[in-house]
PDB file of C-alpha atoms and ligand atoms in Angstrom:
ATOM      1  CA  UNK A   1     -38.178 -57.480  67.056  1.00 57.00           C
ATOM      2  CA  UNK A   2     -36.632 -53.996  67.874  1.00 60.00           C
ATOM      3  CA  UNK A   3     -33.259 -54.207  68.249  1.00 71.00           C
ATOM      4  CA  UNK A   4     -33.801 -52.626  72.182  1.00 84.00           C
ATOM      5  CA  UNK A   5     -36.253 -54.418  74.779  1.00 88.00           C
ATOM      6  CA  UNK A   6     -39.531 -52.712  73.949  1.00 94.00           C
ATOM      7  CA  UNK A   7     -40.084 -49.467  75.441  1.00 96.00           C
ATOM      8  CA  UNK A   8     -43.782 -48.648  73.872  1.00 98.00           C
ATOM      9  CA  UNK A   9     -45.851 -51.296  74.292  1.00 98.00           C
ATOM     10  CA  UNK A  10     -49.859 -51.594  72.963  1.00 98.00           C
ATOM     11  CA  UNK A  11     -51.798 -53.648  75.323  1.00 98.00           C
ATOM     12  CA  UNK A  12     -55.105 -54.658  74.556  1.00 98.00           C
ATOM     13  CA  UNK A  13     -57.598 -56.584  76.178  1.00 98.00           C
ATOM     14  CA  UNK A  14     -60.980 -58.702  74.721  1.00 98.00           C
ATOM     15  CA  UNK A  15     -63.635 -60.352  76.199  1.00 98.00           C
ATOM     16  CA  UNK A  16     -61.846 -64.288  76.417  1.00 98.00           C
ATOM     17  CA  UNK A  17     -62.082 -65.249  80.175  1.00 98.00           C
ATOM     18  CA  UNK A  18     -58.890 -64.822  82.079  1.00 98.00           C
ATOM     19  CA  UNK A  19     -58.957 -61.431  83.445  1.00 98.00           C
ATOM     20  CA  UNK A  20     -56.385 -62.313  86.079  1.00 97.00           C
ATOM     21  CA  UNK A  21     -53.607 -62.838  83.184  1.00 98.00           C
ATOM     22  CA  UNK A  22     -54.434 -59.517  82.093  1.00 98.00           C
ATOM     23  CA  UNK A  23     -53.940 -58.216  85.527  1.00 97.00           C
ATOM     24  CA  UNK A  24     -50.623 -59.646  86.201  1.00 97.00           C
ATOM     25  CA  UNK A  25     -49.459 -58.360  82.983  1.00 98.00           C
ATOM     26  CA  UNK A  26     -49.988 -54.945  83.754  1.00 97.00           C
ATOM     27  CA  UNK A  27     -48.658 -55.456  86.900  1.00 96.00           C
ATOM     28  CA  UNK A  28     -45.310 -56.466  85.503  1.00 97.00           C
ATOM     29  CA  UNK A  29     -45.344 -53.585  82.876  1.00 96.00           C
ATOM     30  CA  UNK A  30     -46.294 -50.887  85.284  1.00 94.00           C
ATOM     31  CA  UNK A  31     -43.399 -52.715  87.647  1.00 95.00           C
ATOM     32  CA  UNK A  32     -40.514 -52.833  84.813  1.00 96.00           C
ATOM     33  CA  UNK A  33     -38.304 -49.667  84.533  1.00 95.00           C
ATOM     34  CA  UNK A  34     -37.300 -50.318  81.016  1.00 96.00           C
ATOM     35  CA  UNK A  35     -40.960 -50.162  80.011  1.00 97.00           C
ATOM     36  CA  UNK A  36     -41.897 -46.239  79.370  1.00 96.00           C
ATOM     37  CA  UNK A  37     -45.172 -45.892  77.206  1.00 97.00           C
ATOM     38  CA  UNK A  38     -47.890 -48.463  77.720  1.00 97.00           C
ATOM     39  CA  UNK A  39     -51.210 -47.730  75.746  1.00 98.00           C
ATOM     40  CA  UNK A  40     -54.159 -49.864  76.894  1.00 98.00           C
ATOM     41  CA  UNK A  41     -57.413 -51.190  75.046  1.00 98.00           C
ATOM     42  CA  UNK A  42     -60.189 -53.045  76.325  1.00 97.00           C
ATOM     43  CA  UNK A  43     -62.979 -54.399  74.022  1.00 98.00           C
ATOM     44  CA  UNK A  44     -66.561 -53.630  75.762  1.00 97.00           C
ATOM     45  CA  UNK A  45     -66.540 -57.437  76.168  1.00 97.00           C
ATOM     46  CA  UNK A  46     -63.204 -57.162  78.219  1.00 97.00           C
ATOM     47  CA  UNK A  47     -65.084 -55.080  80.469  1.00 96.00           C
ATOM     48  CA  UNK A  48     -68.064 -57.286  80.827  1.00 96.00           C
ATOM     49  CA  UNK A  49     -65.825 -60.203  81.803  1.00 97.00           C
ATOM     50  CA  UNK A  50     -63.510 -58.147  84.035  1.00 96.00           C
ATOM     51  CA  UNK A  51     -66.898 -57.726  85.730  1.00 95.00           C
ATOM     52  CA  UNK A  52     -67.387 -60.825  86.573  1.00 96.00           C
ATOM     53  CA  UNK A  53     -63.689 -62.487  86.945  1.00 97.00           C
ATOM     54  CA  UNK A  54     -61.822 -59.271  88.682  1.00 95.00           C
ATOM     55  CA  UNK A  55     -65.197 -57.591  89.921  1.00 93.00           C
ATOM     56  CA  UNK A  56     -63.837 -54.488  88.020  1.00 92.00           C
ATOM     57  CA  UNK A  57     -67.094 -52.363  86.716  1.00 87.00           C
ATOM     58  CA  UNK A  58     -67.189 -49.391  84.236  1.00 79.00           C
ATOM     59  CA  UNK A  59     -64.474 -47.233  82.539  1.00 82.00           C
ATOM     60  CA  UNK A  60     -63.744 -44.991  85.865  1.00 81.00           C
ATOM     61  CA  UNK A  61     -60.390 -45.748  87.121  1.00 86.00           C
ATOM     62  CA  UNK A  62     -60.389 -48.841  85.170  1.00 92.00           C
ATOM     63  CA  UNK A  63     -56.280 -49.053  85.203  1.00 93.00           C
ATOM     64  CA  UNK A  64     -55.968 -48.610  88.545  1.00 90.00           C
ATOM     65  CA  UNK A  65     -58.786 -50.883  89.413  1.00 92.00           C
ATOM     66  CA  UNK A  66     -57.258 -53.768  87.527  1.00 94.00           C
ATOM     67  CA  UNK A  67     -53.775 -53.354  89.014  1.00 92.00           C
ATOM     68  CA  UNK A  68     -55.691 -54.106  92.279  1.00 86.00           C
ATOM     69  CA  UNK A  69     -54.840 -53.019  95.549  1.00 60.00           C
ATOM     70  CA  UNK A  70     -51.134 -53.877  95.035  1.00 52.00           C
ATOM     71  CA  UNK A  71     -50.794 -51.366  92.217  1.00 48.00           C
ATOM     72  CA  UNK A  72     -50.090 -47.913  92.329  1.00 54.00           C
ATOM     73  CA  UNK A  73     -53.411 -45.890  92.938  1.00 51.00           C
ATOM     74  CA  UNK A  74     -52.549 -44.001  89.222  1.00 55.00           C
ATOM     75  CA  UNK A  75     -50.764 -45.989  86.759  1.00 65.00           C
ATOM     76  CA  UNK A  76     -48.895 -43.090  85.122  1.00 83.00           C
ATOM     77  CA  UNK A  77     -47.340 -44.930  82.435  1.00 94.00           C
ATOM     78  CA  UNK A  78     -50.650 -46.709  81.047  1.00 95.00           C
ATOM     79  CA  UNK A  79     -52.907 -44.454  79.288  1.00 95.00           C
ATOM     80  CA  UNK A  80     -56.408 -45.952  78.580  1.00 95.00           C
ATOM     81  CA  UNK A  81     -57.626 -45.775  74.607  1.00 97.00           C
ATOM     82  CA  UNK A  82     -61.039 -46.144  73.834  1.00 97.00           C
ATOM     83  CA  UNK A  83     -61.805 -48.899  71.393  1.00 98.00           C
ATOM     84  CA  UNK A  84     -64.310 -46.938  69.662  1.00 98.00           C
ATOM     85  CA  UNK A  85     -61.382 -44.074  68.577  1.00 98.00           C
ATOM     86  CA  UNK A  86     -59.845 -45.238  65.468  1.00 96.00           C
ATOM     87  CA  UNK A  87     -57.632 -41.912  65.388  1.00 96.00           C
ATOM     88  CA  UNK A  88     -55.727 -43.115  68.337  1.00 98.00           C
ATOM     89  CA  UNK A  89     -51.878 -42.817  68.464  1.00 98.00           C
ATOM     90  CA  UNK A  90     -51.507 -46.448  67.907  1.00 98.00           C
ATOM     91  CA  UNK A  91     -53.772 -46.827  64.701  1.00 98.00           C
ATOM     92  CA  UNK A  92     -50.832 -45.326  62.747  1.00 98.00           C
ATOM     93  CA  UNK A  93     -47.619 -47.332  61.612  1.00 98.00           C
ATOM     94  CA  UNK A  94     -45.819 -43.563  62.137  1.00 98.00           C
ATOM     95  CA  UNK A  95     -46.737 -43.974  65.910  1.00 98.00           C
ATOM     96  CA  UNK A  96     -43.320 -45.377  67.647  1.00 97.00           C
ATOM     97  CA  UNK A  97     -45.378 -48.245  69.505  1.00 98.00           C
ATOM     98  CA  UNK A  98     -42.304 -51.713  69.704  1.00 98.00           C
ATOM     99  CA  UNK A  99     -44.925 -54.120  70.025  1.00 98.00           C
ATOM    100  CA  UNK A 100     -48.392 -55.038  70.877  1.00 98.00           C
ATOM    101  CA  UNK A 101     -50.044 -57.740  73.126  1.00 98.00           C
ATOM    102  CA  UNK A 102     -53.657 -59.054  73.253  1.00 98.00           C
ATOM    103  CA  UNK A 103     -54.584 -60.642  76.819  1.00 98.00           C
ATOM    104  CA  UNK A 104     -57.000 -62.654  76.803  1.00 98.00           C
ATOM    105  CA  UNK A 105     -57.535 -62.492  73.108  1.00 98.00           C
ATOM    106  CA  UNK A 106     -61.169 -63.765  72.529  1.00 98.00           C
ATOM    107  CA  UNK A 107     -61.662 -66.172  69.397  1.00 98.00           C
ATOM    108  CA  UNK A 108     -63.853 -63.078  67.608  1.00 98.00           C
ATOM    109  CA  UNK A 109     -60.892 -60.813  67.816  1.00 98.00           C
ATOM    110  CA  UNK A 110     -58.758 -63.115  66.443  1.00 98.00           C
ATOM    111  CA  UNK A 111     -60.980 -63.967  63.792  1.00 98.00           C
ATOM    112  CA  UNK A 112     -61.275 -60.366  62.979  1.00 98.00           C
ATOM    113  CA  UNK A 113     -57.045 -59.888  63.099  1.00 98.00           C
ATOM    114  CA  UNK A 114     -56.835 -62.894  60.946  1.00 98.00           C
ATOM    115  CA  UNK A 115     -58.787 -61.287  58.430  1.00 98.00           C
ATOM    116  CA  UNK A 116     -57.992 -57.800  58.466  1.00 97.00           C
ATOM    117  CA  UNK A 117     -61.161 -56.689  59.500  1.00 97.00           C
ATOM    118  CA  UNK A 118     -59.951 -53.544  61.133  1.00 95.00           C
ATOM    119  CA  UNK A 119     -63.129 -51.938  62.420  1.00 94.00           C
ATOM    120  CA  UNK A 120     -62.313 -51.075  66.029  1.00 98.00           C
ATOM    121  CA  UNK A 121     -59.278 -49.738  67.457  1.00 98.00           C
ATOM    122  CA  UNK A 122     -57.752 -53.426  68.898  1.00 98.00           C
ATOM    123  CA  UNK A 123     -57.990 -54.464  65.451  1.00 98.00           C
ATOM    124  CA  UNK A 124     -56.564 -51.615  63.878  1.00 98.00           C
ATOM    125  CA  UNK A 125     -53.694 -51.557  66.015  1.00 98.00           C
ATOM    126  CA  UNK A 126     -52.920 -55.310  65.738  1.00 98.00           C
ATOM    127  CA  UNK A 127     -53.442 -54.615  61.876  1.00 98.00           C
ATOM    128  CA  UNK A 128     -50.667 -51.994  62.098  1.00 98.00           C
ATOM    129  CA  UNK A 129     -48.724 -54.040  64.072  1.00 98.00           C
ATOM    130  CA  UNK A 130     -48.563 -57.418  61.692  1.00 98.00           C
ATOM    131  CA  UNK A 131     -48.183 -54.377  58.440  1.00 98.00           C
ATOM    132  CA  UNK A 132     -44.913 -52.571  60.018  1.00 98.00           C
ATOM    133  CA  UNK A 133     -43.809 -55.955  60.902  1.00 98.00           C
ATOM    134  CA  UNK A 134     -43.631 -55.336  64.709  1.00 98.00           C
ATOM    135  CA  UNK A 135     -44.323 -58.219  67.267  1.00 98.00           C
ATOM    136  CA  UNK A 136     -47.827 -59.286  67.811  1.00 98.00           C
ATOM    137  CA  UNK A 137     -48.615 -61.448  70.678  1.00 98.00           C
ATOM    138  CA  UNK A 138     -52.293 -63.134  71.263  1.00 98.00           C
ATOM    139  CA  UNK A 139     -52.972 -64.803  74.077  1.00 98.00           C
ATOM    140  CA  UNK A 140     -55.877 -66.574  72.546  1.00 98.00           C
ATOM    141  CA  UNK A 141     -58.513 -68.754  75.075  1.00 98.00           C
ATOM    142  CA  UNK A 142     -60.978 -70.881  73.756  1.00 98.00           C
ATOM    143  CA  UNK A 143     -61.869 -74.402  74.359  1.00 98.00           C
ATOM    144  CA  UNK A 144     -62.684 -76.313  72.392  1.00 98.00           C
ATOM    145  CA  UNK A 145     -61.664 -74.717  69.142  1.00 98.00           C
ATOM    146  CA  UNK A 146     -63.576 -75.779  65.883  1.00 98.00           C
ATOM    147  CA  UNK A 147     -61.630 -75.541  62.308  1.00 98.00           C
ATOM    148  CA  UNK A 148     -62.642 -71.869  61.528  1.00 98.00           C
ATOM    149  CA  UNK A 149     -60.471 -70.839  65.041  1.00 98.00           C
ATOM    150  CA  UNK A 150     -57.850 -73.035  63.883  1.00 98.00           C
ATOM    151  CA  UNK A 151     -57.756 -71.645  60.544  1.00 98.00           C
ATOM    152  CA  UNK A 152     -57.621 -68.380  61.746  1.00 98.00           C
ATOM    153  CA  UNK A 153     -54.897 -68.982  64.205  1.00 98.00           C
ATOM    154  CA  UNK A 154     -52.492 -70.243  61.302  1.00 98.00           C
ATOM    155  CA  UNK A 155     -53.468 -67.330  59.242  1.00 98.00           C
ATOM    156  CA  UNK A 156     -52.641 -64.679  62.266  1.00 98.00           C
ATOM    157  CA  UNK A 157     -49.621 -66.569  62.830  1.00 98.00           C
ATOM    158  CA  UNK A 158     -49.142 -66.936  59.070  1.00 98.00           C
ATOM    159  CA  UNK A 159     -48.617 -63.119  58.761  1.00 98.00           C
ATOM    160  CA  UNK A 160     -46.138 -62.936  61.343  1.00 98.00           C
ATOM    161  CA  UNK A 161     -48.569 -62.910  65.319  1.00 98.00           C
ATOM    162  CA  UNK A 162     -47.090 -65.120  67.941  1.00 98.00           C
ATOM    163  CA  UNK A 163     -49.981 -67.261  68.760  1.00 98.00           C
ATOM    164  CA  UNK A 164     -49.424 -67.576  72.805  1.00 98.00           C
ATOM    165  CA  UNK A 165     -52.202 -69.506  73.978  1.00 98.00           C
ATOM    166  CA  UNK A 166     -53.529 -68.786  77.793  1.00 97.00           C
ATOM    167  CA  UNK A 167     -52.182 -72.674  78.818  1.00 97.00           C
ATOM    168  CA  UNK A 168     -50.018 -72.038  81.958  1.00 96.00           C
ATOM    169  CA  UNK A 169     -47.024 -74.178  82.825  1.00 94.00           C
ATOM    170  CA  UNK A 170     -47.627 -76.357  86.434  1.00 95.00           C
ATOM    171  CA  UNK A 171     -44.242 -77.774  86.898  1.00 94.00           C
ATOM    172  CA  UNK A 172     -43.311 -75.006  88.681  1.00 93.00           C
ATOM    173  CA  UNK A 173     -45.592 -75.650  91.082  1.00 95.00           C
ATOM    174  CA  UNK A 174     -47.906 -72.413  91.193  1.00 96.00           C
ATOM    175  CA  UNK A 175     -48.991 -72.144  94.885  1.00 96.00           C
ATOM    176  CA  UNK A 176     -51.869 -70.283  93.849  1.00 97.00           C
ATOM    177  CA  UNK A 177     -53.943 -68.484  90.868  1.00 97.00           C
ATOM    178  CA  UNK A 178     -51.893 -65.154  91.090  1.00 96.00           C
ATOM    179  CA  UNK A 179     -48.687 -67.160  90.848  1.00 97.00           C
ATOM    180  CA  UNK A 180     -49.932 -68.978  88.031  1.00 97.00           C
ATOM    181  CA  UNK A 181     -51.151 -65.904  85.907  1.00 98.00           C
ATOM    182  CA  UNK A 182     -47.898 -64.298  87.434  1.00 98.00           C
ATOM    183  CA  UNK A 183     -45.122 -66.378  85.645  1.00 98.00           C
ATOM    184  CA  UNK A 184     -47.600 -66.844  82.526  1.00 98.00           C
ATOM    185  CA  UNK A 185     -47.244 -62.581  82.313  1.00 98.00           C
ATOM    186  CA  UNK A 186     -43.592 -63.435  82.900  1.00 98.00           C
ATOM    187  CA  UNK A 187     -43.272 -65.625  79.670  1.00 98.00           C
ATOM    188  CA  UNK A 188     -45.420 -63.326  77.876  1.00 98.00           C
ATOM    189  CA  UNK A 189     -42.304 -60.146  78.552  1.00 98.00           C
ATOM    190  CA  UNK A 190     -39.569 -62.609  78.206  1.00 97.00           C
ATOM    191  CA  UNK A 191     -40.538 -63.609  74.947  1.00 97.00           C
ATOM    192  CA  UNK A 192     -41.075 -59.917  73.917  1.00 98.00           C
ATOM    193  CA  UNK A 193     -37.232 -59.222  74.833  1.00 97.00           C
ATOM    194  CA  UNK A 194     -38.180 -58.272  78.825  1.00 97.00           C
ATOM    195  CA  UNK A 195     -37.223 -60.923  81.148  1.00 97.00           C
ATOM    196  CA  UNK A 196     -38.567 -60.734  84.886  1.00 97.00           C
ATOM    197  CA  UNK A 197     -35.327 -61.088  87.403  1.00 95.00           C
ATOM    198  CA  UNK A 198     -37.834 -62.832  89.980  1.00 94.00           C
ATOM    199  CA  UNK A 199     -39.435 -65.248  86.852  1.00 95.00           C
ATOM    200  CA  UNK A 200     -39.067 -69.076  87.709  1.00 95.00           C
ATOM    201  CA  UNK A 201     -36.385 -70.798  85.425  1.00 93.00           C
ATOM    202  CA  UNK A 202     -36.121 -74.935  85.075  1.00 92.00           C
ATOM    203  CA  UNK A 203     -32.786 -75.899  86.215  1.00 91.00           C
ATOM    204  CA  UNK A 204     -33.484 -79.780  84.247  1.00 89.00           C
TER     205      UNK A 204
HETATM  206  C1  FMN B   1     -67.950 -64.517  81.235  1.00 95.67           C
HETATM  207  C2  FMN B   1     -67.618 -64.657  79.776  1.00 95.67           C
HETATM  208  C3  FMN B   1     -66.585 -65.482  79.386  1.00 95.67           C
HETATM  209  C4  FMN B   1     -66.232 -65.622  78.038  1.00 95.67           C
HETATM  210  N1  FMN B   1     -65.183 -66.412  77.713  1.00 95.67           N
HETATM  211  C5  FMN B   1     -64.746 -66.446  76.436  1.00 95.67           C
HETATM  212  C6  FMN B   1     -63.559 -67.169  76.106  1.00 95.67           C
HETATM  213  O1  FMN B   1     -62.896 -67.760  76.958  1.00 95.67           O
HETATM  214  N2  FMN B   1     -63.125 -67.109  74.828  1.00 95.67           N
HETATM  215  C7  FMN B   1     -63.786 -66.418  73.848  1.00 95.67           C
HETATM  216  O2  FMN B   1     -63.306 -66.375  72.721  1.00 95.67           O
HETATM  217  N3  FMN B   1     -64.948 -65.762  74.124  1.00 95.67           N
HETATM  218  C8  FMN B   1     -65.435 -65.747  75.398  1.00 95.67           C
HETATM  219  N4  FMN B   1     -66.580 -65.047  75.702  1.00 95.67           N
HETATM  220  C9  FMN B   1     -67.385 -64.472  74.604  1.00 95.67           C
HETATM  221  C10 FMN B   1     -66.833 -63.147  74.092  1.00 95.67           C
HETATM  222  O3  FMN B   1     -66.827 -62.180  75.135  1.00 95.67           O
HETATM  223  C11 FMN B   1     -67.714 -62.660  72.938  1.00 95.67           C
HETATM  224  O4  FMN B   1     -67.576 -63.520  71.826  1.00 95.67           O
HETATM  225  C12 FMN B   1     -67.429 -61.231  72.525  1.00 95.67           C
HETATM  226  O5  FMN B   1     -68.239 -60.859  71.435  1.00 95.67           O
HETATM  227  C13 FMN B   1     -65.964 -61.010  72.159  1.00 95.67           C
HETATM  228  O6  FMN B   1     -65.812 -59.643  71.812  1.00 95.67           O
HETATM  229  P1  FMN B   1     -64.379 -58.964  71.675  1.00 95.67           P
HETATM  230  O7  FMN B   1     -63.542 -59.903  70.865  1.00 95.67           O
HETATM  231  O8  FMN B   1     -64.674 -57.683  70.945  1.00 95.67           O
HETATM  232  O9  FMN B   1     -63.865 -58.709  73.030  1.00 95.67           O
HETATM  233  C14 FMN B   1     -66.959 -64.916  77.047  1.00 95.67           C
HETATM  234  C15 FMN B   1     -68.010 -64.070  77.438  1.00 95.67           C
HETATM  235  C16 FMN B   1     -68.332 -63.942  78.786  1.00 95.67           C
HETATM  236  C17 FMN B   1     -69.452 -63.024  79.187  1.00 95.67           C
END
């Protein structure tokens, strides 16, 4: 963990369902001053889910598009990477990135982090992330999960990724969907070092 809340953040996104968490998570990042640099991957299977789930189609505008119409209409701190460019600024360890997050993180991704099969730029990054020792979240969704997932959740989170599963919390009481993927985001930065002021806390 930096010894600062993280400032650079690598955001990627795969093609698990749960666009909405995604959403909600940029929406805090874009929202939270101490956040400067955001760079942001989606998988082409991201984009075929966001399809359905967020009825976000196509490349064009994509940020803005997922931030919805309660996001700014240009979200100037996330800058969109393509997958397919392996010479992006985050591929290299020498590239100041704090930490990285992967929302929804689909079971293939994970199998291909697990095993350092760094052939795309999510990979790579999350590969330069566990190798420079820098947190790695995944936000893994699958149901039900056979033995290979398994085993390749304890071997991401045996080199050093926090395995955050997409299970939200209900005893707050989430009055709807957004409020549920809401505080889930909300975990997500507060375990990175970046807790939300309006984030709901148990009081026991
Ligand atoms: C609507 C939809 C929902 C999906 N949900 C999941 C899911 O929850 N978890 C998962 O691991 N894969 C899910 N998949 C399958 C992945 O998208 C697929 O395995 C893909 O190859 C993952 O590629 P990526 O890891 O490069 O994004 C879903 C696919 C679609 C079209």
């Amino acid at each position: 963990m930096p010894n600062h809340p993280p400032q650079n953040l690598t955001v990627a996104t795969t093609g698990a369902s749960g666009a909405i968490f995604l959403r909600h998570f940029l929406l805090a990042v874009e929202r939270d001053q101490r956040i400067q640099t955001v760079n942001f991957i989606a998988s082409d299977s991201a984009l075929r889910v966001m399809a359905e789930e967020l009825n976000v189609k196509g490349r064009a505008t994509l940020i803005a598009r997922i931030l919805g119409s309660t996001g700014k209409p240009s979200a100037k701190k996330i800058h969109l990477q393509s997958n397919d460019d392996i010479g992006a600024n985050v591929a290299s360890g020498s590239y100041p990135a704090d930490a990285m997050v992967v929302i929804p993180c689909s079971v293939g991704t994970l199998a291909r982090i697990a095993n350092g099969v760094a052939s795309h730029l999510i990979e790579r990054a999350a590969d330069v992330t566990l190798k420079e020792k820098r947190p790695l979240v995944l936000c893994v969704r699958e149901t039900p999960l056979h033995k290979i997932h398994i085993r390749n959740l304890y071997r991401a989170a045996d080199a050093g990724a926090t395995i955050f599963p997409l299970i939200p919390a209900f005893y707050y009481l989430p009055a709807s969907l957004d409020d549920m993927a809401r505080e889930f985001a909300y975990r997500v930065l507060a375990h990175l070092g970046l807790p939300q002021p309006d984030a709901f806390r148990w009081k026991g």
